[in-house]
PDB file of C-alpha atoms and ligand atoms in Angstrom:
ATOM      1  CA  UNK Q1391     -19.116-101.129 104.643  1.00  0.00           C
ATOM      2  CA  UNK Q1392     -22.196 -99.126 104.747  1.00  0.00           C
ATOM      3  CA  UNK Q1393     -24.671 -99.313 107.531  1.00  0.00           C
ATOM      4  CA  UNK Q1394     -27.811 -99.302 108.009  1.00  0.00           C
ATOM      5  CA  UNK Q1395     -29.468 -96.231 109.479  1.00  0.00           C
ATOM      6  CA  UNK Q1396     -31.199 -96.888 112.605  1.00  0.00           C
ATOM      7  CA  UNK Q1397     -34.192 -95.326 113.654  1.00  0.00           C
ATOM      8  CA  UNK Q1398     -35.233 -96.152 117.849  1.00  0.00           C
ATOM      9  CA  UNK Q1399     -39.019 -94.399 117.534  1.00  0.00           C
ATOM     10  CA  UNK Q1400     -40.196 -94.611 121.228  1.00  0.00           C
ATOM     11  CA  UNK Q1401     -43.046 -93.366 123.302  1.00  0.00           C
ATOM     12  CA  UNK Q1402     -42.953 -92.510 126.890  1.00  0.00           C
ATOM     13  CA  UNK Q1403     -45.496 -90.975 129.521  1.00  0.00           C
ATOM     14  CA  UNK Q1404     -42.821 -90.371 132.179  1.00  0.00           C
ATOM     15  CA  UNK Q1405     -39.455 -90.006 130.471  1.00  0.00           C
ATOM     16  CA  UNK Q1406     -38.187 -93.472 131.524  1.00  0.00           C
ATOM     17  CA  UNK Q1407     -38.756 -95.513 128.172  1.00  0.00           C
ATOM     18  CA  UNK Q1408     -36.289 -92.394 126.230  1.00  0.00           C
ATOM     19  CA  UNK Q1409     -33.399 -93.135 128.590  1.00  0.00           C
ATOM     20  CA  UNK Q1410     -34.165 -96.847 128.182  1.00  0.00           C
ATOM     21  CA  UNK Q1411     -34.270 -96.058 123.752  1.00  0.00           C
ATOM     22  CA  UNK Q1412     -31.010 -93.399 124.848  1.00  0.00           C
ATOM     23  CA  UNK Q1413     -28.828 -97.056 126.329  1.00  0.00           C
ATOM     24  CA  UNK Q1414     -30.435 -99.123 123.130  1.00  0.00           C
ATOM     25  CA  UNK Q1415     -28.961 -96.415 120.868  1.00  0.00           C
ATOM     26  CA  UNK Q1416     -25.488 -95.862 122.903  1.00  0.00           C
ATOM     27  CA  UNK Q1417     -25.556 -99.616 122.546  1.00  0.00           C
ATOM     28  CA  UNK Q1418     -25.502 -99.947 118.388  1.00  0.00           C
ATOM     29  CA  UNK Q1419     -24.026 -96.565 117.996  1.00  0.00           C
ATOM     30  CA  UNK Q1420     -20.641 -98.795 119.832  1.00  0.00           C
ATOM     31  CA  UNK Q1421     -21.397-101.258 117.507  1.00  0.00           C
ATOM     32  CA  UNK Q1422     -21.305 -98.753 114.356  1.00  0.00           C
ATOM     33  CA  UNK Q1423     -24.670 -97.955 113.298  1.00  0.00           C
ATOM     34  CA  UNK Q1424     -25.686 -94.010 112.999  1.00  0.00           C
ATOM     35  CA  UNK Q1425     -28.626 -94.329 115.092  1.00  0.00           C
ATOM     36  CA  UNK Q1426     -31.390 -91.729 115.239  1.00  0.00           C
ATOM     37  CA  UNK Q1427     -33.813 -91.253 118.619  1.00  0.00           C
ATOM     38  CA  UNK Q1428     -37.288 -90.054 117.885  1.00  0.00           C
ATOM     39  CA  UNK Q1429     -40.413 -89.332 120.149  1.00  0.00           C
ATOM     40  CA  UNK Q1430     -43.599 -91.047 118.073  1.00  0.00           C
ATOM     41  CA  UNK Q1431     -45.871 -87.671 119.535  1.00  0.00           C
ATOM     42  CA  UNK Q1432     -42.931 -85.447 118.084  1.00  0.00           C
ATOM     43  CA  UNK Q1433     -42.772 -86.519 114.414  1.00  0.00           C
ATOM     44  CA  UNK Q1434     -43.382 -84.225 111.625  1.00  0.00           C
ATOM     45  CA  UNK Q1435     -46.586 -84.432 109.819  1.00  0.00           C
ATOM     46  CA  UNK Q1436     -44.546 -85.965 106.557  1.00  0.00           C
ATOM     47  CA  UNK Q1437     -42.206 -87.899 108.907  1.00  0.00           C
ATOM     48  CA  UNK Q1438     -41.216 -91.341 106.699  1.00  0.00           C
ATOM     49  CA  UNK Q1439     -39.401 -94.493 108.047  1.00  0.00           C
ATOM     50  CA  UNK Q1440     -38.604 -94.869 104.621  1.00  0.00           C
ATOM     51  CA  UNK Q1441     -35.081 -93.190 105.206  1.00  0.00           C
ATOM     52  CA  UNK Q1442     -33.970 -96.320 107.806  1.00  0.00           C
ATOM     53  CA  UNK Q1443     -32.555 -99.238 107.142  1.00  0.00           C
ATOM     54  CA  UNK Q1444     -34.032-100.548 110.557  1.00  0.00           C
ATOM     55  CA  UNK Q1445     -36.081 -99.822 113.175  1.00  0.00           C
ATOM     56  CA  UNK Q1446     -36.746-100.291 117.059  1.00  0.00           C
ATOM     57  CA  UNK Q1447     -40.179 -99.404 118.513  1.00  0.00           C
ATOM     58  CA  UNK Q1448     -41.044 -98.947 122.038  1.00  0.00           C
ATOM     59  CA  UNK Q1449     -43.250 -98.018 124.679  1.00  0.00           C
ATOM     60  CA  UNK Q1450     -44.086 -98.062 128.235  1.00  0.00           C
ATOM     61  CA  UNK Q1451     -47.536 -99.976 129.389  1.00  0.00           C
ATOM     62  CA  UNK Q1452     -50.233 -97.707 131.410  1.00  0.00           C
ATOM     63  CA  UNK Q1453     -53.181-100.052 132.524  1.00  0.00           C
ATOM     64  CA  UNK Q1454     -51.840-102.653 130.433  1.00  0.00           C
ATOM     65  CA  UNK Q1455     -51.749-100.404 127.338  1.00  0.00           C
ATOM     66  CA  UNK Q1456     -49.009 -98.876 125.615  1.00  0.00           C
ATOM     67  CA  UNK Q1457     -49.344 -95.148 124.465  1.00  0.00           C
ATOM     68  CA  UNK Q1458     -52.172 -94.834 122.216  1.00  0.00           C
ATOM     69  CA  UNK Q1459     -49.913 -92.669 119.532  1.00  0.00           C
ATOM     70  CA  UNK Q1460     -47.841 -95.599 119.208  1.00  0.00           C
ATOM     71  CA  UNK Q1461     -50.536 -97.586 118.578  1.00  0.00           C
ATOM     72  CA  UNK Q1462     -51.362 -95.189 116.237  1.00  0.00           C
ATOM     73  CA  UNK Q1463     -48.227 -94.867 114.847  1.00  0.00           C
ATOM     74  CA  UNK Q1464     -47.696 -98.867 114.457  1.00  0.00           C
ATOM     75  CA  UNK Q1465     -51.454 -99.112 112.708  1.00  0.00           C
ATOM     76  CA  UNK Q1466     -50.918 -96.471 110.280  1.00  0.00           C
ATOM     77  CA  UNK Q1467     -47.198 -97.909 109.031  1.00  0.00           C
ATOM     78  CA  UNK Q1468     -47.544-101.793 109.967  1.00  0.00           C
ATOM     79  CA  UNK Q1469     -46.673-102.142 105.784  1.00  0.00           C
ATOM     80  CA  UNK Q1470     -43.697-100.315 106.016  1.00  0.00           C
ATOM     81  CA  UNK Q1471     -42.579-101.499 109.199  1.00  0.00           C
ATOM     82  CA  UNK Q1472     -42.997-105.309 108.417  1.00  0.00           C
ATOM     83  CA  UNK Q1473     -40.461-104.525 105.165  1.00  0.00           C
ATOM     84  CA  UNK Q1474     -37.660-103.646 107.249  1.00  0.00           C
ATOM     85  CA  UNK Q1475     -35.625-105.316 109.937  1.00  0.00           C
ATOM     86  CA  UNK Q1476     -37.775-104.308 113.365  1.00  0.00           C
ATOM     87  CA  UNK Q1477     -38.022-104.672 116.817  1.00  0.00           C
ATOM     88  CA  UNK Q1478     -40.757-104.125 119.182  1.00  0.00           C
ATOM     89  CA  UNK Q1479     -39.327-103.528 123.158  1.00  0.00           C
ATOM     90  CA  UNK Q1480     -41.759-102.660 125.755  1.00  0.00           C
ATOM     91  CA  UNK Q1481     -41.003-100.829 129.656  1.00  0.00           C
ATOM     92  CA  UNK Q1482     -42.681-101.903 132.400  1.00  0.00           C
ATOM     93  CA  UNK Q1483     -42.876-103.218 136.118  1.00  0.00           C
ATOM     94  CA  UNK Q1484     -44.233-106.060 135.403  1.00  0.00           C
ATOM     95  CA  UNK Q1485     -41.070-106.978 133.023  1.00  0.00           C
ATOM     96  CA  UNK Q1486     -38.973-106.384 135.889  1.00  0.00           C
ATOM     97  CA  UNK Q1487     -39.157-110.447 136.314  1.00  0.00           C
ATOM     98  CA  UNK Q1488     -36.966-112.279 134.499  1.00  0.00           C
ATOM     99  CA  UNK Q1489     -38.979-115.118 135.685  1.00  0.00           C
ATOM    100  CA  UNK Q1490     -41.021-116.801 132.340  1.00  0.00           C
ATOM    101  CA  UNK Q1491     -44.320-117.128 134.880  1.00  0.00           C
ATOM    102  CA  UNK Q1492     -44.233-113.270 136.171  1.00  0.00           C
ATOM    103  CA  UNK Q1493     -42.910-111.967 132.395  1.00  0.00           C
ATOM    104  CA  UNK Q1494     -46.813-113.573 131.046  1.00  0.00           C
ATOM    105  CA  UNK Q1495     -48.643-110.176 132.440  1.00  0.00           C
ATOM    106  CA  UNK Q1496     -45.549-108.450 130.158  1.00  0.00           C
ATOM    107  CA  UNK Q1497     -46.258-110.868 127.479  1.00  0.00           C
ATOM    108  CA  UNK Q1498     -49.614-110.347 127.208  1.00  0.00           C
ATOM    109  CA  UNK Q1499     -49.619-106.615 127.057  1.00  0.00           C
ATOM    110  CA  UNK Q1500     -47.946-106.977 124.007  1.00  0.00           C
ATOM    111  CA  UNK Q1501     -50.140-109.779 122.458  1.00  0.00           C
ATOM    112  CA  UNK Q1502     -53.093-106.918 123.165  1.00  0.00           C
ATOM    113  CA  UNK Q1503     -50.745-104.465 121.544  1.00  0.00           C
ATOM    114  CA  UNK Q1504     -50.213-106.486 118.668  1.00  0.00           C
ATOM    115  CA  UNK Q1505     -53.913-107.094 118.390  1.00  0.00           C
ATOM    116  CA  UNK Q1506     -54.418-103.670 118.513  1.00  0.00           C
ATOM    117  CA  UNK Q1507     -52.230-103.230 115.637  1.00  0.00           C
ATOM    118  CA  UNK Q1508     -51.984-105.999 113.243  1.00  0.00           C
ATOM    119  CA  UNK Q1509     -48.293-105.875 113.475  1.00  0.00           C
ATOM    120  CA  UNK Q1510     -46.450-108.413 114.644  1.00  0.00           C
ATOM    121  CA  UNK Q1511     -42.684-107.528 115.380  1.00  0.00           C
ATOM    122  CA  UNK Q1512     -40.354-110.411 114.947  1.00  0.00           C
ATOM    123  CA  UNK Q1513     -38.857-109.550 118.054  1.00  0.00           C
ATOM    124  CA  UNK Q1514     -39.662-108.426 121.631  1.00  0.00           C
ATOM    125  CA  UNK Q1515     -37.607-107.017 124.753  1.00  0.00           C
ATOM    126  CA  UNK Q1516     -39.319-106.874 127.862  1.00  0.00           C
ATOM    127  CA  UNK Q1517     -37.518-104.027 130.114  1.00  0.00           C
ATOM    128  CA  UNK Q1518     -38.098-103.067 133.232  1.00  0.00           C
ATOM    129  CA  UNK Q1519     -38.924 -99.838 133.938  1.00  0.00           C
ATOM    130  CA  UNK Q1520     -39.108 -97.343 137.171  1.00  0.00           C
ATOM    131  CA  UNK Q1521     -41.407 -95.710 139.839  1.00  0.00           C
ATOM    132  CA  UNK Q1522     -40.775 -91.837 138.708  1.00  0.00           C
ATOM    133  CA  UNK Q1523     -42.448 -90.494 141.980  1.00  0.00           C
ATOM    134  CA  UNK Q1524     -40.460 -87.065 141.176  1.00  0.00           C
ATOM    135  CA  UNK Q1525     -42.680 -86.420 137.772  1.00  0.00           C
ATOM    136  CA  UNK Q1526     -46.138 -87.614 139.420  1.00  0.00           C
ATOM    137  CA  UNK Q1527     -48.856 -85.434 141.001  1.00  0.00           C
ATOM    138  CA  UNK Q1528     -49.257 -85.956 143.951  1.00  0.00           C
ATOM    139  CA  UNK Q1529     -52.637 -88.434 143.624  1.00  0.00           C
ATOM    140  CA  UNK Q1530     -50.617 -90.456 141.860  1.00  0.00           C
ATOM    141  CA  UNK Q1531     -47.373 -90.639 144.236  1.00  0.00           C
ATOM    142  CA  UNK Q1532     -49.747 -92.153 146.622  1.00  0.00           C
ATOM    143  CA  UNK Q1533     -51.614 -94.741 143.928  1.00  0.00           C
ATOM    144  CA  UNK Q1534     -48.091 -95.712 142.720  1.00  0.00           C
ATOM    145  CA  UNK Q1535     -46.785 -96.361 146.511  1.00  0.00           C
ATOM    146  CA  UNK Q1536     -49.504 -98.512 147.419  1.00  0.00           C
ATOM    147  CA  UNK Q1537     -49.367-100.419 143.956  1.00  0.00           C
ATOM    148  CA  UNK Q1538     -45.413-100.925 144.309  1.00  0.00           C
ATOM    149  CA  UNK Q1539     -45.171-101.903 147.998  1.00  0.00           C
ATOM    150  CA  UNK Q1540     -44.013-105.244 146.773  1.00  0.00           C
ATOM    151  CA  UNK Q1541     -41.411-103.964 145.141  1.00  0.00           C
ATOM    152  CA  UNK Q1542     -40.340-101.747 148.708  1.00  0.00           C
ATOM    153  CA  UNK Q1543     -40.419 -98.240 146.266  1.00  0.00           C
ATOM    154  CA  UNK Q1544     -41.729 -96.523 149.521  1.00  0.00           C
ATOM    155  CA  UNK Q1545     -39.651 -92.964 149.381  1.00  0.00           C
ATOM    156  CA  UNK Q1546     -41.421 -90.731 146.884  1.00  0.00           C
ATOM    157  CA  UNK Q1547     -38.910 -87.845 147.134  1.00  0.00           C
ATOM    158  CA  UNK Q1548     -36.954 -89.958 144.510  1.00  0.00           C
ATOM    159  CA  UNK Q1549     -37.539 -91.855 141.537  1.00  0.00           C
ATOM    160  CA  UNK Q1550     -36.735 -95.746 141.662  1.00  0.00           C
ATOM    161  CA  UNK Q1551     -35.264 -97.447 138.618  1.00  0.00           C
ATOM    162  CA  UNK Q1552     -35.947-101.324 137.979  1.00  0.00           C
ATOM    163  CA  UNK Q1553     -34.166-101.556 134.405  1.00  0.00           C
ATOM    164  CA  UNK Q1554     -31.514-104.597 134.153  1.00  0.00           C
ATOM    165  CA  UNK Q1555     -29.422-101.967 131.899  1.00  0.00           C
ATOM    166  CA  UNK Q1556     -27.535-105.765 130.871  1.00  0.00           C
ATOM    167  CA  UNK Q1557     -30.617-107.042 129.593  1.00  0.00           C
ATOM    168  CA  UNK Q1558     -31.406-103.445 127.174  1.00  0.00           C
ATOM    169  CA  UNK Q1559     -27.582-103.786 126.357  1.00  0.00           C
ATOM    170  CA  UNK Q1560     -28.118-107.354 125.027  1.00  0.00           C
ATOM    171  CA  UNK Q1561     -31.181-106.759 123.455  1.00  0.00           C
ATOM    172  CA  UNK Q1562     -29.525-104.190 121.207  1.00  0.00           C
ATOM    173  CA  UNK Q1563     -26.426-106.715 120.406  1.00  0.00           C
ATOM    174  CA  UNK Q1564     -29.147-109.469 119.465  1.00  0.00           C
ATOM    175  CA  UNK Q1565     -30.403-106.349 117.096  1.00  0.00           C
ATOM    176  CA  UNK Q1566     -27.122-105.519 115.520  1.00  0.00           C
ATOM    177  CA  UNK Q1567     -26.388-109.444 115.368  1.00  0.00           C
ATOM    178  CA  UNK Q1568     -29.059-110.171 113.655  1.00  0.00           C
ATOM    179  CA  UNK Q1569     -28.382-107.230 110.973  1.00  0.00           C
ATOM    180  CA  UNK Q1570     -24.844-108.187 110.426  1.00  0.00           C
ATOM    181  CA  UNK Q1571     -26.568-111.386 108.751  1.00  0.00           C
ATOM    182  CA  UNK Q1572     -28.444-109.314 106.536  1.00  0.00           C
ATOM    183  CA  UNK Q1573     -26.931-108.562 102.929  1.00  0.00           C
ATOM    184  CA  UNK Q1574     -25.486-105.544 103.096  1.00  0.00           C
ATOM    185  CA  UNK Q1575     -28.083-102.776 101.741  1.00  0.00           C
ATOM    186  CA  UNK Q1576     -27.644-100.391  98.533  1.00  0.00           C
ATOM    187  CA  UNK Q1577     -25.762 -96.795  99.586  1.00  0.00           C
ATOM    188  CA  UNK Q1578     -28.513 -94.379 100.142  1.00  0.00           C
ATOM    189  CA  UNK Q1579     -28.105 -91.069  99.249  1.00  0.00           C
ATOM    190  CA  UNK Q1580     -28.464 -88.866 102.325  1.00  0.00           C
ATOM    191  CA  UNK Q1581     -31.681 -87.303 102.520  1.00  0.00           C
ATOM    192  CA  UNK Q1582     -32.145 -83.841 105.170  1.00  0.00           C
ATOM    193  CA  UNK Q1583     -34.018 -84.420 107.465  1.00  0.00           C
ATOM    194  CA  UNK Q1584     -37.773 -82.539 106.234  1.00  0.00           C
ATOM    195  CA  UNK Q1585     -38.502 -79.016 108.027  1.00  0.00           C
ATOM    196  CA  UNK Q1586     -41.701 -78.221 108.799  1.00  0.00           C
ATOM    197  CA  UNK Q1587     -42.809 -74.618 107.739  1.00  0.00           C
ATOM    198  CA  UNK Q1588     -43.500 -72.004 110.060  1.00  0.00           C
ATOM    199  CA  UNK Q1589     -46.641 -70.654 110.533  1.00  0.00           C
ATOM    200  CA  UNK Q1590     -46.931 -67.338 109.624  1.00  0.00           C
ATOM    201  CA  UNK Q1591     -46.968 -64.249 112.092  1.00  0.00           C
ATOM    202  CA  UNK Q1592     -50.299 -62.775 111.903  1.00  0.00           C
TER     203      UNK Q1592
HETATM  204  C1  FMN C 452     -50.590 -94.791 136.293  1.00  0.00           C
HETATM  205  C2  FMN C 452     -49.605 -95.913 136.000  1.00  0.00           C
HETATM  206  C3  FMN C 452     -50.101 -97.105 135.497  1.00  0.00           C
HETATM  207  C4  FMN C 452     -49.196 -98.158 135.217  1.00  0.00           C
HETATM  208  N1  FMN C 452     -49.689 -99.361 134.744  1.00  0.00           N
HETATM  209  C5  FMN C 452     -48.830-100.397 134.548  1.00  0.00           C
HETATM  210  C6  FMN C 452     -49.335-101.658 134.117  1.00  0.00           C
HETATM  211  O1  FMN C 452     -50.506-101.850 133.849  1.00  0.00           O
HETATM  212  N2  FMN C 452     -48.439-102.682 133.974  1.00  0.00           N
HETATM  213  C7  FMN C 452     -47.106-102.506 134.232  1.00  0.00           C
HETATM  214  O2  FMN C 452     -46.360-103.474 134.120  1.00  0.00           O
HETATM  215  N3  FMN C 452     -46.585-101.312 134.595  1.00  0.00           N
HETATM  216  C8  FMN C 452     -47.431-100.259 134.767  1.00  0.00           C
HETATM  217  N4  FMN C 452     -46.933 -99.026 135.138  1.00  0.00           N
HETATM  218  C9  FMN C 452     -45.493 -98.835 135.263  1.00  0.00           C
HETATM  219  C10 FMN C 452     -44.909 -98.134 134.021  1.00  0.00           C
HETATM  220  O3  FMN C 452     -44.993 -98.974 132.882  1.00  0.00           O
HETATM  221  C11 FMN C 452     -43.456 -97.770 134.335  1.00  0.00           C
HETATM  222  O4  FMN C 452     -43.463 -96.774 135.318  1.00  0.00           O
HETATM  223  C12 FMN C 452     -42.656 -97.315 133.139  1.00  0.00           C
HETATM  224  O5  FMN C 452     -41.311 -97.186 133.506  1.00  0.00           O
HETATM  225  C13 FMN C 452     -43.160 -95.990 132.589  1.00  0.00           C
HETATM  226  O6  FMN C 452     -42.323 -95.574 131.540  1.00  0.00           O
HETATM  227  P1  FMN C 452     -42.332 -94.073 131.010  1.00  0.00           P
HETATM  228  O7  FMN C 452     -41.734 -93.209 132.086  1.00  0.00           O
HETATM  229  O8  FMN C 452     -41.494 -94.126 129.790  1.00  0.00           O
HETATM  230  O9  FMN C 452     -43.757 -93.718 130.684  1.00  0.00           O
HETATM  231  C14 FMN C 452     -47.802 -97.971 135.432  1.00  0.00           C
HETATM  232  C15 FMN C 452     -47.318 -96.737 135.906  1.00  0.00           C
HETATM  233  C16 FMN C 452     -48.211 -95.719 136.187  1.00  0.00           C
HETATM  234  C17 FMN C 452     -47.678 -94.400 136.697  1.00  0.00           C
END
């Protein structure tokens, strides 16, 4: 049966949201989709999510805002996006909770992001996500230790990692669950991926 190519577009300030998009894609590449990981600040100028049969978009929230190229990203190609089977996940501490009344700061950082936006995915996975003390400066090792006390992240010679890898593992079965109830799309003929052109030596 053909299947659906996958594209998991992502953004991430710290690295933790592209191992969170690297278990999502593990996840569905188990499950038989070909499954492509892409960084939304690293696309080609004529990049087109016109060559997936789905999509997962994510980012990590900074001041309750997710990256502003994703936002970019999202505003620019909310018509494509809402013709295709999509998912929005977001990474952050405060969807470490799985409690409904802790999850509404999570929540609502993605009702500003869809504001932001216009789109409106028609689903959302709240992650959490980590303390990466070993890729701050060192300002912001000592903002971050005072803001996660709560959370006892106190040692920042290490990184901490609050991500419920169970939750990001279901999250990506509800995804390919979901598609399997789809009709089963035409065979596309494979396109290469497009190169950009070098710039000439001067
Ligand atoms: C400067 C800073 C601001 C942050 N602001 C928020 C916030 O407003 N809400 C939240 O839930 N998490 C916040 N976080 C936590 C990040 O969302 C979390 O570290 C996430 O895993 C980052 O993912 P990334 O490494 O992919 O960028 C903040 C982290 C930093 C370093």
């Amino acid at each position: 049966m053909a299947q659906r190519r996958i594209l998991i577009l992502y953004a991430t300030s710290h690295g933790h949201t592209g191992k969170v998009a690297e278990r999502l894609a593990g996840q569905l590449r188990l499950r038989g989709y070909p499954v492509d990981l892409r960084q939304v600040g690293r696309l080609e100028r004529d990049f087109s999510l016109e060559r997936y049969g789905a999509v997962l978009v994510g980012g990590s929230v900074y001041a309750g805002k997710f990256q502003r190229s994703l936002r970019r990203f999202v505003a620019a190609n909310k018509a494509q996006l809402e013709r295709m089977p999509a998912a929005f996940f977001s990474v952050s501490l405060a969807g470490i909770s799985r409690q409904p009344k802790e999850l509404k700061t999570a929540r609502r950082d993605v009702e500003r992001f869809v504001i932001d936006t216009t789109w409106r995915p028609p689903s959302v996975g709240f992650f959490g996500g980590a303390v990466s003390y070993t890729s701050y400066n060192p300002l912001l090792k000592l903002l971050m230790r005072l803001a996660t006390r709560s959370l006892g992240a106190r040692d920042t010679s290490r990184d901490y990692v609050f991500t419920d890898w169970m939750v990001v593992q279901h999250f990506a079965d509800g995804f390919a669950d979901m598609l399997e109830e789809l009709p089963t799309p035409p065979e596309q003929p494979w396109v290469p991926p497009s190169i950009s052109p070098r710039r000439p030596h001067v």
